[in-house]
PDB file of C-alpha atoms and ligand atoms in Angstrom:
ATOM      1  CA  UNK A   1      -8.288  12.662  18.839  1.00 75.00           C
ATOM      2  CA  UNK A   2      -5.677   9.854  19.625  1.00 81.00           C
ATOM      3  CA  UNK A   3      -2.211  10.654  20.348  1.00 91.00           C
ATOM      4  CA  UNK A   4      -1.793   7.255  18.645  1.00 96.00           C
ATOM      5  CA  UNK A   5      -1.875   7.417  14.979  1.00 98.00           C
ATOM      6  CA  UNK A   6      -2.206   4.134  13.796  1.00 98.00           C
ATOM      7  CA  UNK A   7      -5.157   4.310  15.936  1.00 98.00           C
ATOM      8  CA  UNK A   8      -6.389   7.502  14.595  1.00 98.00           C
ATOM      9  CA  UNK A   9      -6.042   6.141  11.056  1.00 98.00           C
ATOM     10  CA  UNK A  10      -8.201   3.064  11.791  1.00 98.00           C
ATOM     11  CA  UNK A  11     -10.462   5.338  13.125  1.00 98.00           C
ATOM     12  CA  UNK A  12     -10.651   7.318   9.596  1.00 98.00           C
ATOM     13  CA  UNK A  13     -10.480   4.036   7.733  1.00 98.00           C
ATOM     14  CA  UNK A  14     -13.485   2.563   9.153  1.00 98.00           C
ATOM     15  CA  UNK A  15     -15.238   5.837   9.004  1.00 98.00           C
ATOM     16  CA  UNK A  16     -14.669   5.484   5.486  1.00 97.00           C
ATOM     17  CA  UNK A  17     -15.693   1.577   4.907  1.00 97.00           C
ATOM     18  CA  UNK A  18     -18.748   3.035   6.300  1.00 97.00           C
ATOM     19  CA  UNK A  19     -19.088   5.744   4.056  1.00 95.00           C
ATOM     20  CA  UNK A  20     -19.572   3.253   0.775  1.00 94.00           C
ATOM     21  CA  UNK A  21     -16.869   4.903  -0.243  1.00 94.00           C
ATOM     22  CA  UNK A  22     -15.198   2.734  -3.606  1.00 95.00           C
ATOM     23  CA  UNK A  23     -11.735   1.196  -2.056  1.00 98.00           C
ATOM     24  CA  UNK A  24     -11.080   2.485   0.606  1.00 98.00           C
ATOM     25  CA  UNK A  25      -7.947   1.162   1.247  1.00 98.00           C
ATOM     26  CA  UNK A  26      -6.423   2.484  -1.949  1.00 98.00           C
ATOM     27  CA  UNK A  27      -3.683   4.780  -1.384  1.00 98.00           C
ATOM     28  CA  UNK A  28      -1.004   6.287  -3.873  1.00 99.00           C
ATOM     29  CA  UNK A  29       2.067   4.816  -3.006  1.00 98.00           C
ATOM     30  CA  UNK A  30       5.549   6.442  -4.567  1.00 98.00           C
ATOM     31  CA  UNK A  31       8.525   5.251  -4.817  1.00 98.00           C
ATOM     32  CA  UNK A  32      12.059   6.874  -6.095  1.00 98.00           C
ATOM     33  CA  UNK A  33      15.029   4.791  -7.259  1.00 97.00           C
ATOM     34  CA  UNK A  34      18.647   5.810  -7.959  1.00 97.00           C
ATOM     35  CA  UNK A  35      17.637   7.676 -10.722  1.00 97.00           C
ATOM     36  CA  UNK A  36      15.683   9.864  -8.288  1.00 96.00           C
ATOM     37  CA  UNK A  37      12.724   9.692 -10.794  1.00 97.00           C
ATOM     38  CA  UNK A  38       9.470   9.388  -8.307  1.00 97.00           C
ATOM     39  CA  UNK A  39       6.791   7.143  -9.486  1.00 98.00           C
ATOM     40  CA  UNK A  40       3.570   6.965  -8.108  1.00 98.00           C
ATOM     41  CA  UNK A  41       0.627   4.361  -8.656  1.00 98.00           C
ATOM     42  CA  UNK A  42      -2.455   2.868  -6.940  1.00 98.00           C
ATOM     43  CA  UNK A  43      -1.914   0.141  -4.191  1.00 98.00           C
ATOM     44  CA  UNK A  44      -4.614  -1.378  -2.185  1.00 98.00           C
ATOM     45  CA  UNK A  45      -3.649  -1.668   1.747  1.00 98.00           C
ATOM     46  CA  UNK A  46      -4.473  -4.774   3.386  1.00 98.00           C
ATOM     47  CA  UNK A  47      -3.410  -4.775   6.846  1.00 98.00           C
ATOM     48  CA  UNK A  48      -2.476  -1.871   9.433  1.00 98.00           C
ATOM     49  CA  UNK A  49      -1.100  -2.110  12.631  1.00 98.00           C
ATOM     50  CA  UNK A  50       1.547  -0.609  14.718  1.00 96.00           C
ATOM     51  CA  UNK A  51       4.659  -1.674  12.810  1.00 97.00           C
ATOM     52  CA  UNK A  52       2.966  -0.141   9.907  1.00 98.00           C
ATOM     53  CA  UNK A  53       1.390  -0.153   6.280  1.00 98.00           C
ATOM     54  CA  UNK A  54       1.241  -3.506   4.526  1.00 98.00           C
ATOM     55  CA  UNK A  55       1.013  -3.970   0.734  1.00 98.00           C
ATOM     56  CA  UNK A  56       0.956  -6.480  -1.498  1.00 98.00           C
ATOM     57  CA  UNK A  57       2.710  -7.057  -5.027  1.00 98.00           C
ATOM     58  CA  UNK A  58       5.259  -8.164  -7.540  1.00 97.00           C
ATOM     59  CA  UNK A  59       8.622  -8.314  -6.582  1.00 97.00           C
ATOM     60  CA  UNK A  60       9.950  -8.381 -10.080  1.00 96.00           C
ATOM     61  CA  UNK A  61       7.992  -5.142 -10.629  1.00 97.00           C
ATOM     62  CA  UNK A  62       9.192  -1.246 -11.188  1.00 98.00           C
ATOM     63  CA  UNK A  63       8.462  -0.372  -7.760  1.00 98.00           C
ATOM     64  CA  UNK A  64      10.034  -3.460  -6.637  1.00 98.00           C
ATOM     65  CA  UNK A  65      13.165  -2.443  -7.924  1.00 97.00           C
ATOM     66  CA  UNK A  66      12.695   0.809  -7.223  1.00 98.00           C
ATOM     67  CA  UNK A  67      12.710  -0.018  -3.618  1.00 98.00           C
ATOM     68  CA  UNK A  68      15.329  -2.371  -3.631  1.00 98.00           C
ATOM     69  CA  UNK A  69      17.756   0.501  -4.573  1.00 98.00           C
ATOM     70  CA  UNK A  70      16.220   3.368  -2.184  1.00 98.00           C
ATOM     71  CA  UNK A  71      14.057   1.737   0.371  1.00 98.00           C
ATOM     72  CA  UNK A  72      12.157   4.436   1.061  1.00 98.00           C
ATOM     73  CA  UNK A  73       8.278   5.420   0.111  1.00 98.00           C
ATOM     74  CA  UNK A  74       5.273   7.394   0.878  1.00 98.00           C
ATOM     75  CA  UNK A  75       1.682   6.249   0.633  1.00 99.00           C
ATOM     76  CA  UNK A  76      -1.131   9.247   0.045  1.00 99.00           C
ATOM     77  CA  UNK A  77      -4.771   8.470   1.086  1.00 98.00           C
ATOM     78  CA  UNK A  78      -7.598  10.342   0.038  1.00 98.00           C
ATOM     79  CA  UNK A  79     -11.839   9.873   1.041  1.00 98.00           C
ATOM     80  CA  UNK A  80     -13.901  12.615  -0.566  1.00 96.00           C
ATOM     81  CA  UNK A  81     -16.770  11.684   1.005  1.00 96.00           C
ATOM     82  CA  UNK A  82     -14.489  12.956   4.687  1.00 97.00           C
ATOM     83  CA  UNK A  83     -12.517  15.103   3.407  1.00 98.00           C
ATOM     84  CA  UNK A  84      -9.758  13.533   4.502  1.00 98.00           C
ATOM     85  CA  UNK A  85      -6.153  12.843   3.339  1.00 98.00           C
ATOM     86  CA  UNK A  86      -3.776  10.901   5.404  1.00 98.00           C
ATOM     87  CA  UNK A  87       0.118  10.972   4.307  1.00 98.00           C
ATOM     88  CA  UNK A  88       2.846   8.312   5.247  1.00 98.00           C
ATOM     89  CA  UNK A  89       6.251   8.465   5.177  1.00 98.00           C
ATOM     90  CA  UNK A  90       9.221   6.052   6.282  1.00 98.00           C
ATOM     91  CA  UNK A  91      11.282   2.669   4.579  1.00 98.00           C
ATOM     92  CA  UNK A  92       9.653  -0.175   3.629  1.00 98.00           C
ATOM     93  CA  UNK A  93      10.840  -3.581   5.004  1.00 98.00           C
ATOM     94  CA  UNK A  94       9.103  -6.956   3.611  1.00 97.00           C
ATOM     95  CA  UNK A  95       6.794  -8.746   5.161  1.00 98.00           C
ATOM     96  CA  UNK A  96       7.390 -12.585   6.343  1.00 98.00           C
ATOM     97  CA  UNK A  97       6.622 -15.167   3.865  1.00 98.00           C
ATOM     98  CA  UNK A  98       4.291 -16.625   6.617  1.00 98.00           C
ATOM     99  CA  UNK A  99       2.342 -13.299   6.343  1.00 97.00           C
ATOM    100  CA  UNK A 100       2.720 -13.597   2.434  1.00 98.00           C
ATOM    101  CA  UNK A 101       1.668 -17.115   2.540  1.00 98.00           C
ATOM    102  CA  UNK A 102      -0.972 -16.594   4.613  1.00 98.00           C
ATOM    103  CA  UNK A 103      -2.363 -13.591   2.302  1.00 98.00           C
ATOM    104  CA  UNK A 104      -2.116 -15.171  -0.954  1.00 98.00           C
ATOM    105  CA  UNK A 105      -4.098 -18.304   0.660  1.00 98.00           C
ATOM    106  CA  UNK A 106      -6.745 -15.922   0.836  1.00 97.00           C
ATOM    107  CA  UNK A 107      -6.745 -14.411  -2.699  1.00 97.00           C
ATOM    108  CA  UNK A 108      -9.592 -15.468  -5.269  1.00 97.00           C
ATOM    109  CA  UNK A 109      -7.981 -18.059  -7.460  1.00 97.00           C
ATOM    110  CA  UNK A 110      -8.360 -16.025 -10.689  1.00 97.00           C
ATOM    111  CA  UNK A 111      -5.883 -13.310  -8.843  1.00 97.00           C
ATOM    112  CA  UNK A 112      -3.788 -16.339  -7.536  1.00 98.00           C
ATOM    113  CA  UNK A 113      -3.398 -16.957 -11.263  1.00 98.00           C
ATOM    114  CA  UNK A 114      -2.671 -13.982 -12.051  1.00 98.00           C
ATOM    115  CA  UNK A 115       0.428 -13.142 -10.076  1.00 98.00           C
ATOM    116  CA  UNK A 116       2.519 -16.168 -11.763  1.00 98.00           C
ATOM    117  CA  UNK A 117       1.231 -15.523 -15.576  1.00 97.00           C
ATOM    118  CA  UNK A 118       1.734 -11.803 -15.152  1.00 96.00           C
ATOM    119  CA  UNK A 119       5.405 -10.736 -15.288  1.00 94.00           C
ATOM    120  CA  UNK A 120       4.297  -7.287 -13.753  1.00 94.00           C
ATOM    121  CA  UNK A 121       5.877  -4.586 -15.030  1.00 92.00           C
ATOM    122  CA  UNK A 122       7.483  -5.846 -17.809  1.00 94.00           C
ATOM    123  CA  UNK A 123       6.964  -5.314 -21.718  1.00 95.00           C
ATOM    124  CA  UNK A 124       4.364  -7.436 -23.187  1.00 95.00           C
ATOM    125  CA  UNK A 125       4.215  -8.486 -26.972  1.00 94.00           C
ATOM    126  CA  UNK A 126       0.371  -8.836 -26.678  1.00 96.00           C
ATOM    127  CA  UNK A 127      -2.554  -9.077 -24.828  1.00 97.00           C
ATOM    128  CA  UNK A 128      -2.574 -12.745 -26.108  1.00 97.00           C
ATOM    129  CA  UNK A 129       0.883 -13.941 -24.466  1.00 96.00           C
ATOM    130  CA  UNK A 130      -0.505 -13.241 -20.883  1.00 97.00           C
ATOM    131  CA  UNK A 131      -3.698 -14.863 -21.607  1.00 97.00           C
ATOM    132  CA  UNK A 132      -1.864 -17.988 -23.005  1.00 97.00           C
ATOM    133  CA  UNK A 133       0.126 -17.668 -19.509  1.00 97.00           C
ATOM    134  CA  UNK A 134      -2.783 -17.352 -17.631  1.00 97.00           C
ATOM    135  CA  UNK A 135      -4.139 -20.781 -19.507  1.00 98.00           C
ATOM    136  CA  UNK A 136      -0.812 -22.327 -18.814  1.00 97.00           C
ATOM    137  CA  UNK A 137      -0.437 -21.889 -15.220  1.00 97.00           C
ATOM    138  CA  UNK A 138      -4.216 -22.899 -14.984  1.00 97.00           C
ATOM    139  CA  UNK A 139      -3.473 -25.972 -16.410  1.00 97.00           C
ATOM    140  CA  UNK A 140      -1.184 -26.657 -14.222  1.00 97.00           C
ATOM    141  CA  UNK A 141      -2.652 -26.485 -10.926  1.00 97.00           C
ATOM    142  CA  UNK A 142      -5.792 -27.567 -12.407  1.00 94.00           C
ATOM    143  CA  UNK A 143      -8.010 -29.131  -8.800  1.00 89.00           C
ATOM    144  CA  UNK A 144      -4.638 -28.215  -6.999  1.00 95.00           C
ATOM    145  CA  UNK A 145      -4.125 -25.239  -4.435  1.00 96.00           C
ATOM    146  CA  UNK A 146      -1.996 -22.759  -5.859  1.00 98.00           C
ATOM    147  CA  UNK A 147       0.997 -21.938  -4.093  1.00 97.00           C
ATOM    148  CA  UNK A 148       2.409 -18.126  -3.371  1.00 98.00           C
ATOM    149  CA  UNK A 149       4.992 -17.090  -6.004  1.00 98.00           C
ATOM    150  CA  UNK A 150       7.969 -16.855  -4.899  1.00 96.00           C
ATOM    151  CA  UNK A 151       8.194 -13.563  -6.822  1.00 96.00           C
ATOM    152  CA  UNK A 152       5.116 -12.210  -4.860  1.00 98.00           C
ATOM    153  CA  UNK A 153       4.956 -10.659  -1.624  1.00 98.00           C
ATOM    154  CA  UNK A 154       4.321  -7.342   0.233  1.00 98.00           C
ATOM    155  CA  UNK A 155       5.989  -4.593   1.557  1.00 98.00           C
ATOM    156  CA  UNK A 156       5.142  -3.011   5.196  1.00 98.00           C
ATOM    157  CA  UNK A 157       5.764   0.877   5.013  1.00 98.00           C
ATOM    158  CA  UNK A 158       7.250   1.366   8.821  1.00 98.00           C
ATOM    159  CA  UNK A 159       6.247   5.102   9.530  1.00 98.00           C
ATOM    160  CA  UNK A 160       7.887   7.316  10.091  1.00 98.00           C
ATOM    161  CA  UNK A 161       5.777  10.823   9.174  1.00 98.00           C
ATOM    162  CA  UNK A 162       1.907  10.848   9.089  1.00 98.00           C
ATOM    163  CA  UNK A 163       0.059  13.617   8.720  1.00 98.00           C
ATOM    164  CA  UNK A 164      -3.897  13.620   8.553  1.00 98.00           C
ATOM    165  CA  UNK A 165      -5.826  16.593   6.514  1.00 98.00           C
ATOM    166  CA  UNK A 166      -9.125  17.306   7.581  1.00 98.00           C
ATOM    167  CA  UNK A 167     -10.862  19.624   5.070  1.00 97.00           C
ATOM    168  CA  UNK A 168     -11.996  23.138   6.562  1.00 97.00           C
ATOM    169  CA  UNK A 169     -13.928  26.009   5.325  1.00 96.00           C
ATOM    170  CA  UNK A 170     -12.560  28.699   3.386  1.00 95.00           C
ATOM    171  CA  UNK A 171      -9.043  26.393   3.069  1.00 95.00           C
ATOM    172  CA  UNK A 172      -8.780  26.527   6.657  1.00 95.00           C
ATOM    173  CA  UNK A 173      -7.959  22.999   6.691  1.00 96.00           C
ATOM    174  CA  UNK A 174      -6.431  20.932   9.310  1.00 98.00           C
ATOM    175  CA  UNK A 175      -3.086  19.462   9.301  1.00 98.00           C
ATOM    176  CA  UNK A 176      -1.479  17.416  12.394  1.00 98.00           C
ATOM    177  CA  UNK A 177       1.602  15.931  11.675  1.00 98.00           C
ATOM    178  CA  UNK A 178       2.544  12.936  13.680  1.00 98.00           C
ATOM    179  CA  UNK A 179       6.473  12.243  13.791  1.00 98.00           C
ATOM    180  CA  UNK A 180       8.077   9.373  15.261  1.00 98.00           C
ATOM    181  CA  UNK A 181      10.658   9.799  18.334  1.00 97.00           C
ATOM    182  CA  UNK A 182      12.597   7.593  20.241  1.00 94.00           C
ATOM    183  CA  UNK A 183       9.272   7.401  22.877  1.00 92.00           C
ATOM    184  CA  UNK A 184       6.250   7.977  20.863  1.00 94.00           C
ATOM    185  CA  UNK A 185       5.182  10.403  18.722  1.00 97.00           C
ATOM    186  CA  UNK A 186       5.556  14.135  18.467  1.00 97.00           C
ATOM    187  CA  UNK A 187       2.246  16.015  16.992  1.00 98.00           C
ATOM    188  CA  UNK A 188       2.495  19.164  15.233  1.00 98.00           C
ATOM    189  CA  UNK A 189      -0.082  21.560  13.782  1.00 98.00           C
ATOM    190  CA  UNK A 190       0.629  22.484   9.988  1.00 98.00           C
ATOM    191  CA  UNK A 191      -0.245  25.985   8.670  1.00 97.00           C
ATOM    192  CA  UNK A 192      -2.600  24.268   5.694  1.00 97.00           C
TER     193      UNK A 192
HETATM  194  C1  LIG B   1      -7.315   1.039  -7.393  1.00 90.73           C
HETATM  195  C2  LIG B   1      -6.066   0.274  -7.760  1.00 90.73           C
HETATM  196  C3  LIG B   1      -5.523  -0.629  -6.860  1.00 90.73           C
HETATM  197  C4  LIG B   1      -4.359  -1.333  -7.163  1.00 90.73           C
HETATM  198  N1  LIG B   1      -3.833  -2.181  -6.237  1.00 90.73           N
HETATM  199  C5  LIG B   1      -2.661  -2.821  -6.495  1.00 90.73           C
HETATM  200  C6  LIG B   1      -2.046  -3.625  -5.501  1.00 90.73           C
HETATM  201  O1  LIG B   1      -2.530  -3.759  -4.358  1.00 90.73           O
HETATM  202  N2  LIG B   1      -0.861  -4.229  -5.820  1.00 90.73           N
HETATM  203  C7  LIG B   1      -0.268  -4.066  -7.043  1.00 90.73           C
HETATM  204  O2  LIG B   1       0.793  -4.651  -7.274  1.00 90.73           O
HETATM  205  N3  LIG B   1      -0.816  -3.289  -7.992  1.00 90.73           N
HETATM  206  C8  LIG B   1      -2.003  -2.663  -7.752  1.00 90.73           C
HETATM  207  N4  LIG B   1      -2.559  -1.840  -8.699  1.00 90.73           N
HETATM  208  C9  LIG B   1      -1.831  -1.648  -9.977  1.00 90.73           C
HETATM  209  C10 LIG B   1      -0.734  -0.591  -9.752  1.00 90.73           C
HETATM  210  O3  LIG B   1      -1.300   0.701  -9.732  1.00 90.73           O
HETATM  211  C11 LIG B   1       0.387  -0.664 -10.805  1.00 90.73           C
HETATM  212  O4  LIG B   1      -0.154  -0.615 -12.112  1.00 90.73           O
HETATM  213  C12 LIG B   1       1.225  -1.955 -10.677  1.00 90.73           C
HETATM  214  O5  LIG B   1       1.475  -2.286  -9.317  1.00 90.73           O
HETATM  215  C13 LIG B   1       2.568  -1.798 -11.423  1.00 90.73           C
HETATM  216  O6  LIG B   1       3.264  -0.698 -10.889  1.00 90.73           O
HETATM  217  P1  LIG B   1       4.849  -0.515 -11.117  1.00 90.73           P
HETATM  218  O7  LIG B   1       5.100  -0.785 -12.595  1.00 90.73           O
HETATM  219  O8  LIG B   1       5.138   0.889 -10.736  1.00 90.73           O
HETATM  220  O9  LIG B   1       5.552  -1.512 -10.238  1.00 90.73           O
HETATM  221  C14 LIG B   1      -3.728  -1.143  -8.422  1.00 90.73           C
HETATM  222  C15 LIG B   1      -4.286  -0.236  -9.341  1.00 90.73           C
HETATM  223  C16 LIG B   1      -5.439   0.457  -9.015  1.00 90.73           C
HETATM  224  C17 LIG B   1      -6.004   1.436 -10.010  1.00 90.73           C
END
């Protein structure tokens, strides 16, 4: 077991690619704004690494604006197939638009499309005005890359809190809390 936990969690991660488990890199990510109303929904993670959890989305979105008024989140992982839940906690910062850039380059062009005809988040008339978008915005990049909206970007959740769940008989499960200090990382055992 690594007193690292970004290394631990790649370690889970790719014990979980190789599982065949469905998306494995989808997490529940919530978010709170002033209101103090949480909101949870799906995210897919796409990178990892010691300054944290990236994600990727619309900045024009609920959770966008969510987070611009309390910058803090949580992201919940969960892999039947292990048993194993991993919890983050901490503020999200954005990533560089040379990350972004770099991101959306990589995208399938159909998703490219998507993020500027989809206003995410916001109230649609019909099914019918996003297609038309979608036509639009193929139009015009028709045989041309298509560039990252400037609306469009990720988030890195900087963690603070992780905990990892291992499932145990008779609800004896495993919890080790990892919490950040000033020179590493504490670990704690949770009561489960
Ligand atoms: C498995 C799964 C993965 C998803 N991945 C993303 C994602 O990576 N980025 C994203 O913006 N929305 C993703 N979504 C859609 C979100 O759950 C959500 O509908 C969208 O981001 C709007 O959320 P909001 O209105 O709270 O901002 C995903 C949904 C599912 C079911």
């Amino acid at each position: 077991m690594s007193n690292d936990p970004i290394v631990r969690f790649n370690e889970v991660l790719s014990r979980a690619e190789e599982s065949g488990i469905e998306l494995p890199n989808a997490a529940a990510f919530a978010t709170t704004g002033k209101d103090s109303q949480p909101t949870v929904r799906m995210l897919l993670l796409k990178h990892v690494d010691k300054r944290g959890f990236v994600f990727y989305t619309n900045m024009r979105s609920r959770k966008a604006r969510q987070l611009e008024e309390n910058t803090r989140a949580s992201a919940c992982f969960w892999w039947s197939r292990l048993e194993q839940q991993v919890r983050v906690e901490g503020p999200v910062e954005a990533v560089t638009d040379e990350e972004a850039n770099a991101y959306f380059a990589a995208r399938p062009r159909g998703s490219q499309i998507a993020a500027w005809a989809s206003n995410q988040s916001s109230e649609l008339l019909s099914r019918d005005d996003l297609m038309a978008a979608v036509e639009s915005v193929s139009v015009k990049y028709m045989d041309r890359p298509i560039p990252r909206p400037p609306h469009w970007s990720g988030y890195r959740l900087v963690p603070e809190r992780i905990e990892f769940w291992v499932g145990k008989p008779d609800r004896l499960h495993e919890r080790y809390l990892y919490t950040r200090e000033r020179d590493g990382w504490k670990i704690s055992l949770l009561a489960p």
